[in-house]
PDB file of C-alpha atoms and ligand atoms in Angstrom:
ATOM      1  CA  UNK A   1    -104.651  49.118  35.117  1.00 62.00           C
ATOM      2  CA  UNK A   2    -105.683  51.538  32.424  1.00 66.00           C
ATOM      3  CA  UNK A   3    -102.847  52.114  29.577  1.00 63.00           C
ATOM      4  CA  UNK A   4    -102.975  55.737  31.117  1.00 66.00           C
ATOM      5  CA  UNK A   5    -101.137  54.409  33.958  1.00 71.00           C
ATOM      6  CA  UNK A   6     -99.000  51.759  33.012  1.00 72.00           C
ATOM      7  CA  UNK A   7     -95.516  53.009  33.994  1.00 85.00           C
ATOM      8  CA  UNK A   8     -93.684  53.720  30.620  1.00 92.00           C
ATOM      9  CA  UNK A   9     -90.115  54.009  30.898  1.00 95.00           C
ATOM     10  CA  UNK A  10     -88.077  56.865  29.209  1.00 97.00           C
ATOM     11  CA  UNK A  11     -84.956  55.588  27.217  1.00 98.00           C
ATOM     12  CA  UNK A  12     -82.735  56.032  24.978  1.00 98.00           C
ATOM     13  CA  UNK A  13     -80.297  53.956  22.698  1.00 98.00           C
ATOM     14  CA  UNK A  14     -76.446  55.114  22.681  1.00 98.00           C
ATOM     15  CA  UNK A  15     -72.702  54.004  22.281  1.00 98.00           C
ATOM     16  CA  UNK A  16     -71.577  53.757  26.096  1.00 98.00           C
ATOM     17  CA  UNK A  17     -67.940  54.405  26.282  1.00 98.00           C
ATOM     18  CA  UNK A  18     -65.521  52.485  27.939  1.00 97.00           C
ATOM     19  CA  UNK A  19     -64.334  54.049  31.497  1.00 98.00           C
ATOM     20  CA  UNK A  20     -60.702  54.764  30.024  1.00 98.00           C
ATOM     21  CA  UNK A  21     -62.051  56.435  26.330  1.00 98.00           C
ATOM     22  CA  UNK A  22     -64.626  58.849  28.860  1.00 98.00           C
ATOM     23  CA  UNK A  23     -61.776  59.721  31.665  1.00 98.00           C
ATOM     24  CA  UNK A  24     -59.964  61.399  28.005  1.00 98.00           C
ATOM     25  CA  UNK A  25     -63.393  62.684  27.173  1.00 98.00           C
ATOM     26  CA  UNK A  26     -63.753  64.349  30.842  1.00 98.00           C
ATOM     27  CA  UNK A  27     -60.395  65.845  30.308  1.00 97.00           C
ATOM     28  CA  UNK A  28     -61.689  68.167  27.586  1.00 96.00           C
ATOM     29  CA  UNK A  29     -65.173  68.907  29.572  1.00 96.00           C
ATOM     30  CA  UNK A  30     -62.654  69.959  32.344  1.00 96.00           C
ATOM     31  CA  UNK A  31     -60.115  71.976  30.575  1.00 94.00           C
ATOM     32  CA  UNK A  32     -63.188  74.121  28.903  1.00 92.00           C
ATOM     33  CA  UNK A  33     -64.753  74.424  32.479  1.00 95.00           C
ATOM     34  CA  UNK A  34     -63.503  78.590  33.157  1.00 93.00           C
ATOM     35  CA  UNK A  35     -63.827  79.400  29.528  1.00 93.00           C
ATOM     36  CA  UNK A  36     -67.129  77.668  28.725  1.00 96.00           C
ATOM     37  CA  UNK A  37     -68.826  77.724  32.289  1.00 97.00           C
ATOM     38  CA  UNK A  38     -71.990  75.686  32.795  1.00 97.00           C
ATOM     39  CA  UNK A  39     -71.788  71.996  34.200  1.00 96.00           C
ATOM     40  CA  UNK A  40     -69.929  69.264  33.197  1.00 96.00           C
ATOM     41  CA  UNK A  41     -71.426  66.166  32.648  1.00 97.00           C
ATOM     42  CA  UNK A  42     -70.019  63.345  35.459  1.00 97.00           C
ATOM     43  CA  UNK A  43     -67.550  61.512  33.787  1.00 98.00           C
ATOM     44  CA  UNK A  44     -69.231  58.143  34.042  1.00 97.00           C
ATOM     45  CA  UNK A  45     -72.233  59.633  32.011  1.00 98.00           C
ATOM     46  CA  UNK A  46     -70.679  60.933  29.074  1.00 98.00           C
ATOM     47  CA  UNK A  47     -72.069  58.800  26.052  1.00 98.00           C
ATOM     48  CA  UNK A  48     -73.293  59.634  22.631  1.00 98.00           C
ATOM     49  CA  UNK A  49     -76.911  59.424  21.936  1.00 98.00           C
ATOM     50  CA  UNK A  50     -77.805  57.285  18.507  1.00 98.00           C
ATOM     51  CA  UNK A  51     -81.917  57.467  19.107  1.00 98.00           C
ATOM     52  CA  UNK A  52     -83.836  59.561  21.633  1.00 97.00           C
ATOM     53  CA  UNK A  53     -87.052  57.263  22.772  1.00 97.00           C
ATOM     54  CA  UNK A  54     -88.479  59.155  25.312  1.00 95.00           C
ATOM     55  CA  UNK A  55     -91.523  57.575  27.310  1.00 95.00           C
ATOM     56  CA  UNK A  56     -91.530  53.523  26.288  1.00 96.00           C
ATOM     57  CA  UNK A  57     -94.434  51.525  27.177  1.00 94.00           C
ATOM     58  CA  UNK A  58     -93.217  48.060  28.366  1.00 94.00           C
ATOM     59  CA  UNK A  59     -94.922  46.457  25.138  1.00 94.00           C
ATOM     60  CA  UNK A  60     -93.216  48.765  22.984  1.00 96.00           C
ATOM     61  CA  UNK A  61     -89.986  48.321  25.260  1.00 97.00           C
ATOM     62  CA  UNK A  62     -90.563  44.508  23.997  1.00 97.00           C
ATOM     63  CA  UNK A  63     -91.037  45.094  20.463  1.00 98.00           C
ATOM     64  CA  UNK A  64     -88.019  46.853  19.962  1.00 98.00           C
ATOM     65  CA  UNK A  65     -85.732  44.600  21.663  1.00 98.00           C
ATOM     66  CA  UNK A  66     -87.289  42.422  19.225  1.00 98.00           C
ATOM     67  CA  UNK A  67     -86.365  44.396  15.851  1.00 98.00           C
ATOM     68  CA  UNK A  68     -83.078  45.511  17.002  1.00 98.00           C
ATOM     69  CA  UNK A  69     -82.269  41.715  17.549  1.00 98.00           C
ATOM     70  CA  UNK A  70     -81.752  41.810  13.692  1.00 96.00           C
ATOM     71  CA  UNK A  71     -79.661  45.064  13.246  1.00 97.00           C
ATOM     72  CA  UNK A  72     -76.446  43.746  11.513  1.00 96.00           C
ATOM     73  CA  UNK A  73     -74.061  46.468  11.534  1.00 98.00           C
ATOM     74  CA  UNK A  74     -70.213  46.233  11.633  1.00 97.00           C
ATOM     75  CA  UNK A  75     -68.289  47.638  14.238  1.00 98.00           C
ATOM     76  CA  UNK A  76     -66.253  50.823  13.461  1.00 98.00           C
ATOM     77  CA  UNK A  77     -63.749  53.809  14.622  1.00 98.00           C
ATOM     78  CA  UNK A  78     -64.658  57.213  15.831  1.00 98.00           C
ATOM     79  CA  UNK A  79     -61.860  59.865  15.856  1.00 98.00           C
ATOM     80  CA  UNK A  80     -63.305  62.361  17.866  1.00 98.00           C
ATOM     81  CA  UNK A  81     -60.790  65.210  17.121  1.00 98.00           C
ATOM     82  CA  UNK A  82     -63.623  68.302  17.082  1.00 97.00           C
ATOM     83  CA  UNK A  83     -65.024  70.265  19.670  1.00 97.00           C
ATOM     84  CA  UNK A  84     -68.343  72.426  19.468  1.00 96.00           C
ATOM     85  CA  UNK A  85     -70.477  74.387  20.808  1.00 97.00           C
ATOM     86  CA  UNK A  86     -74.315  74.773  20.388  1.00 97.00           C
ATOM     87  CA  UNK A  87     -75.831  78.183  21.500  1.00 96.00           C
ATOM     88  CA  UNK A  88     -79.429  77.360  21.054  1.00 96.00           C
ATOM     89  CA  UNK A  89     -78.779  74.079  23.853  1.00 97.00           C
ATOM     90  CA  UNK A  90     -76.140  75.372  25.580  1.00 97.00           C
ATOM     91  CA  UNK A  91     -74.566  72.570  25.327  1.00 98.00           C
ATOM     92  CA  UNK A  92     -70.941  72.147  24.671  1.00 98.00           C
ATOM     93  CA  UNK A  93     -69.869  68.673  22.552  1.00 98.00           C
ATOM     94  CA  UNK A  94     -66.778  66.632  21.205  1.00 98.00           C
ATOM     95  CA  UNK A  95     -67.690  65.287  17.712  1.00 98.00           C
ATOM     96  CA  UNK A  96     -65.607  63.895  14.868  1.00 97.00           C
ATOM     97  CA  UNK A  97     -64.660  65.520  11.675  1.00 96.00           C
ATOM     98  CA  UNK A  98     -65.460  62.368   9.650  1.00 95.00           C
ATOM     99  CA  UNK A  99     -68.502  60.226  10.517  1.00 94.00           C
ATOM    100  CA  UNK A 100     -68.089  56.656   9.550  1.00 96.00           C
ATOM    101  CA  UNK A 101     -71.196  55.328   7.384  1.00 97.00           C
ATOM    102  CA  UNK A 102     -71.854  52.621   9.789  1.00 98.00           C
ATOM    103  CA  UNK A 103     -72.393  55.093  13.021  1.00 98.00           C
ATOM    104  CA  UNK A 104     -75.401  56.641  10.448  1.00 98.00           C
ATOM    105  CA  UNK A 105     -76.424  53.031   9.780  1.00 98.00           C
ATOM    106  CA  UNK A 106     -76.775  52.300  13.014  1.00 98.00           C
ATOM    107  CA  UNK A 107     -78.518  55.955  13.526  1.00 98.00           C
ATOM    108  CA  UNK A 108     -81.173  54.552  10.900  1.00 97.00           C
ATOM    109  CA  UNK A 109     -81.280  51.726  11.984  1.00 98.00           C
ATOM    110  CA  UNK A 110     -82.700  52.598  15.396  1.00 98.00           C
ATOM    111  CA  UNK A 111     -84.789  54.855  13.931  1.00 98.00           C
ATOM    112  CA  UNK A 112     -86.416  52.444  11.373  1.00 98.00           C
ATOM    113  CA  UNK A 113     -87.156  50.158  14.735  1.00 98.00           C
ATOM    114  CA  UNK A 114     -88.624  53.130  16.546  1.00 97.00           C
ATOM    115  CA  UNK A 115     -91.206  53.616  13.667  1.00 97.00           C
ATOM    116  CA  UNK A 116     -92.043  49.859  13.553  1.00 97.00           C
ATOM    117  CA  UNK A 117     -92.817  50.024  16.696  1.00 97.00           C
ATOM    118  CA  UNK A 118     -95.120  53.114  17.138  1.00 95.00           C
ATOM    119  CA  UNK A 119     -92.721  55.180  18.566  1.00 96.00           C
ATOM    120  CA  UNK A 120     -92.076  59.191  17.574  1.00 94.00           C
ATOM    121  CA  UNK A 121     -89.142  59.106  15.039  1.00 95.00           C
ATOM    122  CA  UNK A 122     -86.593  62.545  15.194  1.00 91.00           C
ATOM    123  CA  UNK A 123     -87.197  64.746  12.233  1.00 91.00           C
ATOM    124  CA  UNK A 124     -83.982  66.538  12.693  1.00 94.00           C
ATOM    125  CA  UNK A 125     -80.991  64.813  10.878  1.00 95.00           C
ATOM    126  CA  UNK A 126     -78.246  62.684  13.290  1.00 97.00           C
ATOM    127  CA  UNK A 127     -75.540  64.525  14.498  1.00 96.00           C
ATOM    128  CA  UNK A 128     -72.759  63.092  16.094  1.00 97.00           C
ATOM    129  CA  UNK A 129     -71.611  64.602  19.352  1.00 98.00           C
ATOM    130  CA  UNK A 130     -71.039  63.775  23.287  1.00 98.00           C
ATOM    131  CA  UNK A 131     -72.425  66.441  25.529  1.00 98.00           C
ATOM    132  CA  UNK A 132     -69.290  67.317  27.535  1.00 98.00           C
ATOM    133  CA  UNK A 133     -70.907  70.233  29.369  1.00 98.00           C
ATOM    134  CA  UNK A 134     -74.562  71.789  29.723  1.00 97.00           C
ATOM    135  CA  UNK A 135     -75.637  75.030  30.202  1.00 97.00           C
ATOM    136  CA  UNK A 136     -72.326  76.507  28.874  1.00 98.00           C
ATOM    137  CA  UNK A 137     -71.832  80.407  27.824  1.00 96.00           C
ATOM    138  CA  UNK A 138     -70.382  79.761  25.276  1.00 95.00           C
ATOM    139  CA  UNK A 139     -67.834  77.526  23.101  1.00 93.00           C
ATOM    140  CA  UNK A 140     -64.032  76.704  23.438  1.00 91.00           C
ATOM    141  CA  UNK A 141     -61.082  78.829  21.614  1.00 88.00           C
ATOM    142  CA  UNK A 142     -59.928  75.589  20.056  1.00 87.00           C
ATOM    143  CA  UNK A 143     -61.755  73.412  17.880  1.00 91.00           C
ATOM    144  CA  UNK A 144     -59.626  70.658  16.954  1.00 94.00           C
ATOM    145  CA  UNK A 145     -57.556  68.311  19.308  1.00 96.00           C
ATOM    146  CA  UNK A 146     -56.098  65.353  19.104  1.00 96.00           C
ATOM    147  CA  UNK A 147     -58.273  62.691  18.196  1.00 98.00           C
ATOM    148  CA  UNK A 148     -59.509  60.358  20.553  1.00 98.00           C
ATOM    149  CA  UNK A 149     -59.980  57.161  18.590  1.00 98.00           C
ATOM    150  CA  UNK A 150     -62.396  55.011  20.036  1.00 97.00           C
ATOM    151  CA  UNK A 151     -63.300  51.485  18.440  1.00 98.00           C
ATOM    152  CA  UNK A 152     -67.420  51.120  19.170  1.00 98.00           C
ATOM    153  CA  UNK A 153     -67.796  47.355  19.210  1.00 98.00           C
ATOM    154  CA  UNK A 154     -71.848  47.330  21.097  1.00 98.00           C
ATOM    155  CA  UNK A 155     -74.553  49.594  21.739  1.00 98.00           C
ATOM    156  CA  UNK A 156     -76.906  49.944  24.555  1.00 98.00           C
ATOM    157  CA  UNK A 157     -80.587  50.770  26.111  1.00 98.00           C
ATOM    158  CA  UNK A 158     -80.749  52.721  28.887  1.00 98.00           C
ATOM    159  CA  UNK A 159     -83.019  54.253  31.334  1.00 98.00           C
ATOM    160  CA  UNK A 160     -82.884  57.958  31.991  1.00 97.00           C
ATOM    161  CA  UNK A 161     -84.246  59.319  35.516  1.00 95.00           C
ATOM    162  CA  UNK A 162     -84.247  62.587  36.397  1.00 91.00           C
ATOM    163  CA  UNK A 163     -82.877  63.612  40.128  1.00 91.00           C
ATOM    164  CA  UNK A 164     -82.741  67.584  41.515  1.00 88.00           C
ATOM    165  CA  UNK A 165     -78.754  66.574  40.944  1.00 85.00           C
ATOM    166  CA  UNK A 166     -79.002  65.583  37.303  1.00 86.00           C
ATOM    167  CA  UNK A 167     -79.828  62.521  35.140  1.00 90.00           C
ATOM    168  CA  UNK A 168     -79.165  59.362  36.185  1.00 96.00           C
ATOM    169  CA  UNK A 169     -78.542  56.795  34.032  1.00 98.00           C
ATOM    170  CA  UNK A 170     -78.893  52.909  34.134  1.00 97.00           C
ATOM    171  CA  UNK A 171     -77.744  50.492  30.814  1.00 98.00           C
ATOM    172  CA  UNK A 172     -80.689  48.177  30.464  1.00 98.00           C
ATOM    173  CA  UNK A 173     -79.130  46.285  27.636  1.00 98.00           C
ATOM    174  CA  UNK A 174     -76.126  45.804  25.164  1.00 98.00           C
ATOM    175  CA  UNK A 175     -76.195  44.711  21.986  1.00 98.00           C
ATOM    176  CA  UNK A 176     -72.735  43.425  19.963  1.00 98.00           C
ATOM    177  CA  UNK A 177     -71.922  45.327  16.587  1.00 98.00           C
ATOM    178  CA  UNK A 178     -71.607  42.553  14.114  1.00 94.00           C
ATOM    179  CA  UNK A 179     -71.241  42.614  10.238  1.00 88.00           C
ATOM    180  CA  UNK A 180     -74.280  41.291   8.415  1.00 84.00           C
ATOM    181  CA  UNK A 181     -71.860  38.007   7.081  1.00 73.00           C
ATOM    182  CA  UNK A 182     -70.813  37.200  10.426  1.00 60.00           C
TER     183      UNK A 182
HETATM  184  O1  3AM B 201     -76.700  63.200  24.131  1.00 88.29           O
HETATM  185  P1  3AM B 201     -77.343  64.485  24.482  1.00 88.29           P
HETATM  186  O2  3AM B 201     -76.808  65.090  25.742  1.00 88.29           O
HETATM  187  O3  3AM B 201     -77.394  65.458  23.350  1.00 88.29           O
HETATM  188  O4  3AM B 201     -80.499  65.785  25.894  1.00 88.29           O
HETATM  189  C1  3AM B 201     -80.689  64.414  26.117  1.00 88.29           C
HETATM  190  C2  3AM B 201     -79.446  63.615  25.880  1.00 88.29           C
HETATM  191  O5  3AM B 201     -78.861  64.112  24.681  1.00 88.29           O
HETATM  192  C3  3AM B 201     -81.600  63.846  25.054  1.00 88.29           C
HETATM  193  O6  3AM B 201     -81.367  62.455  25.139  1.00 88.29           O
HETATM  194  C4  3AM B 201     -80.029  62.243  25.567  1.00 88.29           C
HETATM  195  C5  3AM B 201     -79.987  61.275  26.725  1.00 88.29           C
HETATM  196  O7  3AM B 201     -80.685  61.802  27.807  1.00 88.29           O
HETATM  197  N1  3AM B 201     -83.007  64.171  25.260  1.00 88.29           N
HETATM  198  C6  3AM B 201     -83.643  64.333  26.429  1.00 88.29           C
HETATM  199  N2  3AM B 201     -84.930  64.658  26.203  1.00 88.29           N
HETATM  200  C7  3AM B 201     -85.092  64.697  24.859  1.00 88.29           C
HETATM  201  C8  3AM B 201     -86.188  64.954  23.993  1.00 88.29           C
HETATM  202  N3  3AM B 201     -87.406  65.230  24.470  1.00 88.29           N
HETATM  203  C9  3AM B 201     -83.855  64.373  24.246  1.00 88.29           C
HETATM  204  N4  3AM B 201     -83.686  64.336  22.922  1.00 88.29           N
HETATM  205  C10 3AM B 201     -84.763  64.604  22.151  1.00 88.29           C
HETATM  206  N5  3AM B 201     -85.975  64.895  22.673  1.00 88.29           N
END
């Protein structure tokens, strides 16, 4: 098989929340559904994205399994009290007003294994947010609500397929937050 056609798979790392932190995330895509139009995503899909890997080669897939074996990062608290809108993506997000230095570590992190690894590293810098709905017109009249704390104790791979009725997504992999003395 030439490397032209060796399936590569298209992934991405992200914190996957737990079923009862995204029903109170789908509660906000839901009550922004008349004002902001566009789609929601399905509740069982909202996550937030750390790293964006796009097409992985199953080598590559191997290597970075690999290097993030030895990311030592302690688990932490998100307060997602902020909702946003971007008008370039259309996208309409729940974020946090304070991001904790170890969500950007982790960020890094993933990004330093990425480049080991001969994948294309994001230029942009990390922003923290959950797509709660795409293809919106436009943002909410509130920005702040009460937080929704939400104590990120792994991380995960997953595979990203697109179907004509959205993404589809399949966790290949978690891996425990722990602090680098543990
Ligand atoms: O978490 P959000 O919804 O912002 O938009 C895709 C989604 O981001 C993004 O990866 C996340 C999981 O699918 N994504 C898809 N294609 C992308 C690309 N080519 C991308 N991010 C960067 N570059």
């Amino acid at each position: 098989m030439s490397e032209a056609e060796i399936p590569r798979q298209r992934l991405f790392f992200a914190l996957w929340p737990e079923v009862a932190i995204q029903q109170r995330m789908a509660y906000w895509a839901e009550r922004c559904a008349k004002s902001c139009g566009g789609k929601r995503v399905p509740e069982a899909n909202i996550h937030l994205t750390l790293a964006f890997l796009g097409g992985v080669a199953p080598e590559q897939r191997g290597c970075l399994e690999a290097v993030v074996d030895e990311v030592t990062v302690a688990p932490f608290e998100l307060s997602l009290d902020r909702i946003g809108y971007w008008s370039r993506s259309r996208a309409l997000w729940l974020s946090t007003t304070h991001t904790s230095p170890e969500l950007l570590e982790l960020a890094m992190a993933l990004r330093a294994a990425m480049s080991v690894c001969g994948l294309k590293v994001e230029e942009r810098p990390f922003r923290t947010h959950l797509t709660l709905r795409r293809r919106a017109h436009r943002g909410p009249r509130f920005r702040e609500i009460d937080p929704i704390v939400w104590h990120a104790t792994n991380f995960a791979l997953v595979a990203s397929e697109t179907h004509p009725e959205g993404a589809r997504y399949q966790v290949l992999r978690r891996w425990r937050l722990v602090a680098s003395s543990e």
